[in-house]
Short mmCIF file of C-alpha atoms and ligand atoms in Angstrom, two decimals:
data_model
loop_
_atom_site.label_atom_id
_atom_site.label_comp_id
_atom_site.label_asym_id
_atom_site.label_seq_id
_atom_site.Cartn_x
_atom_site.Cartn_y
_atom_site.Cartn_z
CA UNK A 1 98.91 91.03 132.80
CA UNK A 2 101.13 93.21 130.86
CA UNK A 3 99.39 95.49 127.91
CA UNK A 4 100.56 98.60 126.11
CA UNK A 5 98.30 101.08 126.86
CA UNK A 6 97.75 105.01 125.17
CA UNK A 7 96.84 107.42 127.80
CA UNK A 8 97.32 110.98 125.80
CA UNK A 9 97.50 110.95 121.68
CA UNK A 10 101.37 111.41 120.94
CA UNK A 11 104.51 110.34 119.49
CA UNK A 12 105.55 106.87 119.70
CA UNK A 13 106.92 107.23 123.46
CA UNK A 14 102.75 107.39 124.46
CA UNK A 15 103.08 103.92 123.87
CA UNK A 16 103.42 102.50 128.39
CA UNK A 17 103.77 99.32 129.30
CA UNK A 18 101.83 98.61 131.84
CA UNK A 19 100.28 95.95 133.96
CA UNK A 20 96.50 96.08 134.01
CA UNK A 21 93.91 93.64 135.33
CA UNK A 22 93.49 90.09 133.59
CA UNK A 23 90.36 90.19 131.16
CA UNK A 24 87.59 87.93 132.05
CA UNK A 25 85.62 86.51 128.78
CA UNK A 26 81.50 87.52 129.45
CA UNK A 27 78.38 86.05 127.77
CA UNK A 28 79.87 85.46 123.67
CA UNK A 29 83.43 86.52 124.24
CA UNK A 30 87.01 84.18 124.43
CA UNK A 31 89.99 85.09 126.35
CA UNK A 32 92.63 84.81 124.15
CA UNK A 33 96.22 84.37 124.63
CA UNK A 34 97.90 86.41 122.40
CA UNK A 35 100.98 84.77 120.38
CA UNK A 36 101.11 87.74 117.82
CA UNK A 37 99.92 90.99 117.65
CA UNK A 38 99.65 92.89 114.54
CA UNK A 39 101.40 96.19 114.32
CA UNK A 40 99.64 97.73 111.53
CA UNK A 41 99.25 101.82 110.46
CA UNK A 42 96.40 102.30 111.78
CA UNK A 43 97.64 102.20 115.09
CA UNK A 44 99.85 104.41 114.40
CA UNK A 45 96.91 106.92 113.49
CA UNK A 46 94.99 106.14 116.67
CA UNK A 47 98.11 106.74 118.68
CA UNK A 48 98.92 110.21 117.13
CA UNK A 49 94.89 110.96 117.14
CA UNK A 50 94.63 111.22 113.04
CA UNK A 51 91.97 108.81 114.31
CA UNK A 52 90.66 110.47 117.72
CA UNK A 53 90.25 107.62 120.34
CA UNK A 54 88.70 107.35 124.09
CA UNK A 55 91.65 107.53 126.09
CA UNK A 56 93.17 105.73 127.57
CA UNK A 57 92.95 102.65 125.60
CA UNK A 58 95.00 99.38 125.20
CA UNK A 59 96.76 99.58 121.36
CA UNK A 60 96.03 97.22 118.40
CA UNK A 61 93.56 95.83 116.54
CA UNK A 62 95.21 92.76 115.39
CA UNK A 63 96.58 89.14 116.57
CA UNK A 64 96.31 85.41 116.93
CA UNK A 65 96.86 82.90 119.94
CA UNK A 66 94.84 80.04 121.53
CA UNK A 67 91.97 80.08 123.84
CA UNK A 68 92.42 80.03 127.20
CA UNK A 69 88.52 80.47 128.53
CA UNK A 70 85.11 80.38 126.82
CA UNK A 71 82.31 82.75 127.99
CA UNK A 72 78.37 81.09 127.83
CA UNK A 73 77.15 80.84 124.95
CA UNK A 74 79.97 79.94 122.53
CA UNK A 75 78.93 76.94 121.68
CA UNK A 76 81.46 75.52 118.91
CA UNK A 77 84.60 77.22 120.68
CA UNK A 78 86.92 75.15 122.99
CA UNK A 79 90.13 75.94 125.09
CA UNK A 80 93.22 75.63 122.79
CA UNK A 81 91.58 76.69 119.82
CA UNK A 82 93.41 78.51 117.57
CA UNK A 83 91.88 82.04 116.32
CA UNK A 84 92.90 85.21 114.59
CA UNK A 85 90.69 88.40 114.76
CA UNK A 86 91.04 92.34 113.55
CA UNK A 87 89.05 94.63 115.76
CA UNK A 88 90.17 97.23 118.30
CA UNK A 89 90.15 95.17 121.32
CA UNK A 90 93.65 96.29 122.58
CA UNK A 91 95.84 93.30 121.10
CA UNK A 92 98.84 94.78 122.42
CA UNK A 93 98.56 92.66 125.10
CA UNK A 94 99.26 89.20 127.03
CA UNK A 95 95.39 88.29 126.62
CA UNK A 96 92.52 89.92 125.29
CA UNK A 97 88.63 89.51 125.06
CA UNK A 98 87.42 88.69 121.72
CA UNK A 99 83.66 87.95 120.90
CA UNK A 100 83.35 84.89 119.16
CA UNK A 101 81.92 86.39 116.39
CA UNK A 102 84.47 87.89 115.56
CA UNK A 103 87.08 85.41 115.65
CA UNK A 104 88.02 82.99 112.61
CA UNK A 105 90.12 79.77 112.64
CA UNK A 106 93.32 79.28 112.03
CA UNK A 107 94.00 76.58 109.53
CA UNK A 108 96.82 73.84 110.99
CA UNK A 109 99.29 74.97 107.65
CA UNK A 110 98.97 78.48 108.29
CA UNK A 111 101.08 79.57 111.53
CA UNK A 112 100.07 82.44 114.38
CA UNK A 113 102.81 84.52 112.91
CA UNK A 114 101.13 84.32 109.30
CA UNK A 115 97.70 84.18 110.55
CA UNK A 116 98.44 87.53 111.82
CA UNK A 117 100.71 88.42 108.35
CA UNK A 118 97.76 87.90 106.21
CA UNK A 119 94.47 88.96 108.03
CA UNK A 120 94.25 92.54 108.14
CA UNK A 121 96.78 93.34 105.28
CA UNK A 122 95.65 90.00 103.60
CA UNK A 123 91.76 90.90 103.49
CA UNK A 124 92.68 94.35 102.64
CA UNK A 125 94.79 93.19 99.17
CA UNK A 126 92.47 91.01 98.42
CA UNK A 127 88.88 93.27 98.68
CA UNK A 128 90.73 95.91 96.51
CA UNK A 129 91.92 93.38 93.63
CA UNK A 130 88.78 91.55 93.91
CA UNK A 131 85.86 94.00 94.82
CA UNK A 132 87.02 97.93 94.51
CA UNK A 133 89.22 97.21 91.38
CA UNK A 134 88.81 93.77 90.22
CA UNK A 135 91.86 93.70 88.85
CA UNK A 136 91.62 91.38 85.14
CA UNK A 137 94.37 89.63 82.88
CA UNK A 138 96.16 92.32 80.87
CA UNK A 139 95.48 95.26 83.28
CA UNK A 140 98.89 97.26 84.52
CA UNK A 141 98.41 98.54 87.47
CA UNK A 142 100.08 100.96 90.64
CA UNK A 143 101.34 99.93 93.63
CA UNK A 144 102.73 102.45 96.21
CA UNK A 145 105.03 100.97 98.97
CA UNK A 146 105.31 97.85 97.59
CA UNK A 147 107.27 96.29 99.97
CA UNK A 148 105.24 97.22 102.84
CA UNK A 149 102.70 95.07 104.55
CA UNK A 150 99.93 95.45 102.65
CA UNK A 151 102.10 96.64 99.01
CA UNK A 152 103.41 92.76 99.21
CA UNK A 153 100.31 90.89 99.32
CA UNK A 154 98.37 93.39 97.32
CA UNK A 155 101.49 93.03 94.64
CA UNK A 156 101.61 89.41 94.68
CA UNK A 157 97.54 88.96 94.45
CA UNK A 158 97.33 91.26 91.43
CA UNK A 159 100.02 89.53 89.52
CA UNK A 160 97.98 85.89 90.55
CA UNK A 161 94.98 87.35 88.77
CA UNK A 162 96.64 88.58 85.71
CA UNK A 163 98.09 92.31 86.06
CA UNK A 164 100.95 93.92 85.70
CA UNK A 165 101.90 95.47 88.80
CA UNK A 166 104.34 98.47 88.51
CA UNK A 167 105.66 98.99 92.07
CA UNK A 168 107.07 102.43 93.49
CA UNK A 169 109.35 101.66 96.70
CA UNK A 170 112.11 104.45 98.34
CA UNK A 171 115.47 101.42 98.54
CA UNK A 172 117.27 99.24 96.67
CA UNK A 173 116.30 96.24 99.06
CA UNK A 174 112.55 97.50 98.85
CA UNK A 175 112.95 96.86 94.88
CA UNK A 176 114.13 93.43 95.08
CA UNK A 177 111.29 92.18 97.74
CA UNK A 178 108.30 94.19 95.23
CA UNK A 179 110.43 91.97 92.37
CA UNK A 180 110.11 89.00 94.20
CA UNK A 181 106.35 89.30 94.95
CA UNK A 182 105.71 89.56 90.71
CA UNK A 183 106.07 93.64 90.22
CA UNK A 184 107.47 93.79 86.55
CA UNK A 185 108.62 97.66 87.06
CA UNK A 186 110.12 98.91 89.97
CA UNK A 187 110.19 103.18 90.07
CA UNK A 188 112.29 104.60 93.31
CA UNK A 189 110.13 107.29 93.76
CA UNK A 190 112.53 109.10 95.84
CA UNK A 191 114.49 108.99 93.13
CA UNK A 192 113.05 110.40 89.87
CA UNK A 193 111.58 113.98 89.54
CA UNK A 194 108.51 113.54 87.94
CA UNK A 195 106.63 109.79 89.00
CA UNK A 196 103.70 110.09 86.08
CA UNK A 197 106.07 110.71 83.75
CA UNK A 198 107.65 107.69 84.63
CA UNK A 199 104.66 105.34 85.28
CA UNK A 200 103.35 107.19 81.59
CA UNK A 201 107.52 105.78 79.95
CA UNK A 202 106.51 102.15 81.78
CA UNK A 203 102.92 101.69 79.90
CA UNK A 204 103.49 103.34 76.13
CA UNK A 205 102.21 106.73 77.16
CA UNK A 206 98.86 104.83 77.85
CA UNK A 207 99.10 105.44 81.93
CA UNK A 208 97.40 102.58 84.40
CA UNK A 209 94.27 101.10 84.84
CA UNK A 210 94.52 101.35 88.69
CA UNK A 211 96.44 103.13 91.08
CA UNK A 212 96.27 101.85 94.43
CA UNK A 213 97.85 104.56 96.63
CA UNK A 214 98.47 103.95 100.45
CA UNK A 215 101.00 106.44 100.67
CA UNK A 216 98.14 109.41 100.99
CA UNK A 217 99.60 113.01 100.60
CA UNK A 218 102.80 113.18 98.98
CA UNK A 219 101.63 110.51 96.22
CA UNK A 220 97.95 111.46 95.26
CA UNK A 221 98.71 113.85 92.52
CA UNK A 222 101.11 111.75 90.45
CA UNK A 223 99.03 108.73 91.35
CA UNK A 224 96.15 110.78 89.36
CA UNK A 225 97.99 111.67 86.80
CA UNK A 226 99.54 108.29 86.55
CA UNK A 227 96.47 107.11 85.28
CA UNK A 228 94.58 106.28 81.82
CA UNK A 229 91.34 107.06 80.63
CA UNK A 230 88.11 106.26 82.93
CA UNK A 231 91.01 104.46 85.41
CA UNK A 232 90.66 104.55 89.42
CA UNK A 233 92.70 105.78 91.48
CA UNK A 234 92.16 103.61 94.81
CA UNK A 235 93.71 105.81 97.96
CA UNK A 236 93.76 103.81 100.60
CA UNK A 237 95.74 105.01 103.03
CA UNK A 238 97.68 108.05 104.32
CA UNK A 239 101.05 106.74 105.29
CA UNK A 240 102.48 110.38 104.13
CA UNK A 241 100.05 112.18 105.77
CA UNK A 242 96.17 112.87 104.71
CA UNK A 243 95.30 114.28 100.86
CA UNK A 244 93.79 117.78 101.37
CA UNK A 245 90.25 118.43 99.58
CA UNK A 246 90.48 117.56 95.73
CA UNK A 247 88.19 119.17 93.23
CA UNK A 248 86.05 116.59 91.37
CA UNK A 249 86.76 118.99 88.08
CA UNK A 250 90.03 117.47 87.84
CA UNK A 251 88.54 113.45 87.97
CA UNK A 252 87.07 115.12 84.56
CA UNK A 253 90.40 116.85 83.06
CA UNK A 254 92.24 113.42 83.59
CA UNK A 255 90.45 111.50 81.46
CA UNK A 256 86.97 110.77 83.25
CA UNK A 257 88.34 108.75 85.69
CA UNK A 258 87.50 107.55 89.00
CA UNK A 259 88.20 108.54 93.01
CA UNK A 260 87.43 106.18 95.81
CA UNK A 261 88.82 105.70 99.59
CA UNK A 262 87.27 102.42 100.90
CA UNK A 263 88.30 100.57 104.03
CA UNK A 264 88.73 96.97 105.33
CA UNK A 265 85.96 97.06 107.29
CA UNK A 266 83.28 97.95 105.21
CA UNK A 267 84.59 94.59 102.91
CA UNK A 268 84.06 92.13 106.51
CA UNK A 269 80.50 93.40 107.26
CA UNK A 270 79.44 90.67 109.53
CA UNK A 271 80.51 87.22 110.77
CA UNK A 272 79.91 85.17 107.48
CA UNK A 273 82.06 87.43 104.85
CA UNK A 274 84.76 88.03 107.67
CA UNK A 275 85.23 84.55 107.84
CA UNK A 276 84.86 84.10 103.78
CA UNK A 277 87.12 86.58 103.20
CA UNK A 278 90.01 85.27 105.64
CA UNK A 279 89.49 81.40 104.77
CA UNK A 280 90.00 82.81 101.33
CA UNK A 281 92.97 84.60 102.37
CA UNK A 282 94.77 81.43 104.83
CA UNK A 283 94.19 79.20 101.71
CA UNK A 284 96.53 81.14 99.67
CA UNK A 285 98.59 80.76 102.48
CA UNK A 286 98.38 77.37 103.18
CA UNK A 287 98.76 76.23 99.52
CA UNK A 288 101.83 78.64 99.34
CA UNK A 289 100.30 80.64 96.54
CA UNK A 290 100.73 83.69 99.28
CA UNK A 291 104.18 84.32 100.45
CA UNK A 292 103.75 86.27 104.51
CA UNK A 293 106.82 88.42 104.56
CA UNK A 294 107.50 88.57 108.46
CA UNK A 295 109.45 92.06 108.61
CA UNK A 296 110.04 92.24 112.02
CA UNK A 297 109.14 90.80 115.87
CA UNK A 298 109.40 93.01 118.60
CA UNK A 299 108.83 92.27 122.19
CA UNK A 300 105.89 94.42 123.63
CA UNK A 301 108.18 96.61 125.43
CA UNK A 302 109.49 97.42 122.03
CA UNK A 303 106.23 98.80 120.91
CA UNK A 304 107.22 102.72 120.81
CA UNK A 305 110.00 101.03 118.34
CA UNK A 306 108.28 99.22 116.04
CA UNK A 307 105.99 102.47 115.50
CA UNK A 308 108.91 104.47 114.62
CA UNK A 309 110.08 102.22 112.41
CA UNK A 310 107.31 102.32 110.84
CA UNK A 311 106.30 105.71 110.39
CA UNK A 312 110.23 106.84 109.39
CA UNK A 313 109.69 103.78 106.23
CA UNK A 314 112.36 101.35 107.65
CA UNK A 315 110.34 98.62 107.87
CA UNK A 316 109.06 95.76 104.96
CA UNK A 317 106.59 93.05 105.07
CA UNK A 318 104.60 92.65 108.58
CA UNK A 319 105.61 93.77 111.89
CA UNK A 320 104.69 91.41 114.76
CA UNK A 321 104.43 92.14 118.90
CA UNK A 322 105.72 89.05 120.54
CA UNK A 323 104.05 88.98 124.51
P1 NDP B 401 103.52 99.70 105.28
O1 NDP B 401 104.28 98.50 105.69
O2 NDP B 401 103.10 99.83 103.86
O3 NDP B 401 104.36 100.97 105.69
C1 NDP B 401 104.14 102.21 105.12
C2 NDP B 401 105.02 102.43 103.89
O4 NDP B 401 104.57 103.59 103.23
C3 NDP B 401 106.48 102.70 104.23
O5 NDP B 401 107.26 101.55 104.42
C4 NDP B 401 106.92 103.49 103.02
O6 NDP B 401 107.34 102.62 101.97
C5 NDP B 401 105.64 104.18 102.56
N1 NDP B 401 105.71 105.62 102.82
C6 NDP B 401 105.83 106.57 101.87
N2 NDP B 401 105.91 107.79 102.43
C7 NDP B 401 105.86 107.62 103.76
C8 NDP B 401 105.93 108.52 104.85
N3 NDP B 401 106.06 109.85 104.69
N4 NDP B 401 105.88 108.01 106.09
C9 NDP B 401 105.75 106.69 106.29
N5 NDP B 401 105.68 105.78 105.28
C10 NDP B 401 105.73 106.24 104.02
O7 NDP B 401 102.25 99.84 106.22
P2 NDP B 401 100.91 98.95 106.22
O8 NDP B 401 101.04 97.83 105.28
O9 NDP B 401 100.53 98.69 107.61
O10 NDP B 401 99.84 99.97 105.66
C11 NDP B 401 100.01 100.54 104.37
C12 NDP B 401 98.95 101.56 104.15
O11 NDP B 401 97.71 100.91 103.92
C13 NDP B 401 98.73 102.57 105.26
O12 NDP B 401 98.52 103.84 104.70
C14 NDP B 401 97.46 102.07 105.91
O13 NDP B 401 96.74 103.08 106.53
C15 NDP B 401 96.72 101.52 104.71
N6 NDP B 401 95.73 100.52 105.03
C16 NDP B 401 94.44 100.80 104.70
C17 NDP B 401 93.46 99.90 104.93
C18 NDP B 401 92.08 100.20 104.49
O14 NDP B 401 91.16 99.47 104.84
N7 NDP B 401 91.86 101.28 103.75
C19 NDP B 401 93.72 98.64 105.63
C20 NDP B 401 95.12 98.40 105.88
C21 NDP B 401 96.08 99.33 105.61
P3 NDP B 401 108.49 103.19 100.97
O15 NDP B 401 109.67 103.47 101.87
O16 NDP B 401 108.74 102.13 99.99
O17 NDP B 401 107.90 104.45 100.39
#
């Protein structure tokens, strides 16, 4: 079968296609055939070895499709089924191995395109409205790249719950699609010198309960400064590049306020809140209250594409591999 595989961390041309030996499912595992695959950041860090991996390895930690074989022992799990999963299991790929514990269901309303839209990115808006900063009626909050994958859900879930999302995006079209998902203030950040000063204009001088900052390096100081007393800044991500060592003096000189840099999968600690958290997830979906912005679907030739158009900020919504 045909998988894109990572032999040597690099640019986006490490990305091979290449044809590697049909997966066989063992004791507690599927084989899955992949309909989507999930092109998410973090690939992007594992490729360029931000996050060192064995090599070589088969990219993507991310997708839906239907079963094609059960391994012993997975009692409840039948051929056809329809599952979604977010592990490194090398989803760049015709077919993977997935345990079954690791898999959840795919609701009939919610399709393999949005199943894959909402699980990673989903889970990952929703554990930082709901459990790192549960965002309440009333609060104003940051979001960087709010027209990216995750800036879209995250944008649209804190506006269900209440907030005022202020939304910093580099293009025009990036502003409308953070409108649409509920931000009530847009700020090109490419565009204005000084970003606090401008978040500080939006909320009265007061600054923002929450600043939830994927963007990493080039963000992290106005993001800080952006905020108001005892407020968190939530860094999530480092789609700039990493944020170098910060002195905890300055948490102090802002205004008491608070640092953290959680992760997805320290919110999906076993099989029962995975599944929890993504049924939670899908039924937004399903009842429509969650709108899956599909950005893009590349073939998986196209993979070394869909990474640079990702990392050079071209992209919106989700990016999909189509095998
Ligand atoms: P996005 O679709 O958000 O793409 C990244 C966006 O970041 C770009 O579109 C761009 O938006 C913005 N950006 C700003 N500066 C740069 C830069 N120098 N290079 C590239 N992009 C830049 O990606 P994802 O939704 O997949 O991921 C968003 C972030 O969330 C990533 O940092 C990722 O690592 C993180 N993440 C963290 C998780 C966790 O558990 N902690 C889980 C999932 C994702 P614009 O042009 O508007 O600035």
């Amino acid at each position: 079968m045909r998988a894109v595989q990572v032999s040597e961390h690099g640019g986006p041309e490490v990305l091979a296609l290449v044809d590697v030996p049909e997966p066989e499912p063992g004791p507690g595992e599927l084989l899955v055939d992949v309909s989507a695959a999930g092109v998410n950041f973090i690939d992007t860090y594992q490729r360029s070895g931000l996050y060192p991996m064995e090599l070589p390895y088969v990219a993507g930690m991310e997708g839906a499709g239907r079963v094609r074989a059960v391994g012993a022992g997975t009692a409840g799990f039948g051929v056809g089924d329809r599952v979604a999963w977010t592990e490194q299991l090398g989803s760049y790929a015709e077919a993977v191995v997935v345990p079954a514990d690791k898999v959840v269901a795919v609701p009939d309303a919610v399709s393999d395109d949005h199943a894959v839209g909402a699980l990673l990115q989903g889970m990952t808006a929703h554990f930082l409205v709901h459990d790192t900063f549960p965002v309440s009626p009333g609060d104003t909050v940051l979001v960087t790249a709010a027209a990216g994958g995750v800036g879209l859900l995250l944008t649209q879930m804190a506006t269900a719950r209440g907030a005022r999302v202020i939304g910093t995006v580099s293009t025009a079209e990036k502003e409308e699609l953070a409108r649409e998902a509920g931000a009530a203030e847009v700020i090109r950040y490419t565009e204005v010198d000084d970003l606090a000063a401008a978040v500080r204009a939006a909320t009265d001088g007061e600054g923002v309960a929450a600043a939830f900052d994927s963007v990493g390096a080039t963000t992290f100081d106005s993001s800080l400064a952006s905020l108001r007393r005892r407020g968190m800044l939530v860094l999530y991500g480092a789609a700039s590049g990493p944020v170098p060592p910060v002195d905890p003096q300055r948490l102090n000189a802002q205004g008491s306020v608070f640092l953290t840099r959680p992760k997805l999968f320290d919110h999906i600690v076993g099989t029962e809140a995975l599944r929890a958290r993504a049924a939670a997830v899908y039924a937004q979906v399903a009842d429509g209250t969650l709108a899956v912005r599909i950005g893009h679907r590349y073939a998986l030739a196209e993979a070394a594409t869909a990474h640079t158009d990702l990392e050079s900020r071209r992209t919106t919504g989700k990016l999909l591999l189509m095998p």
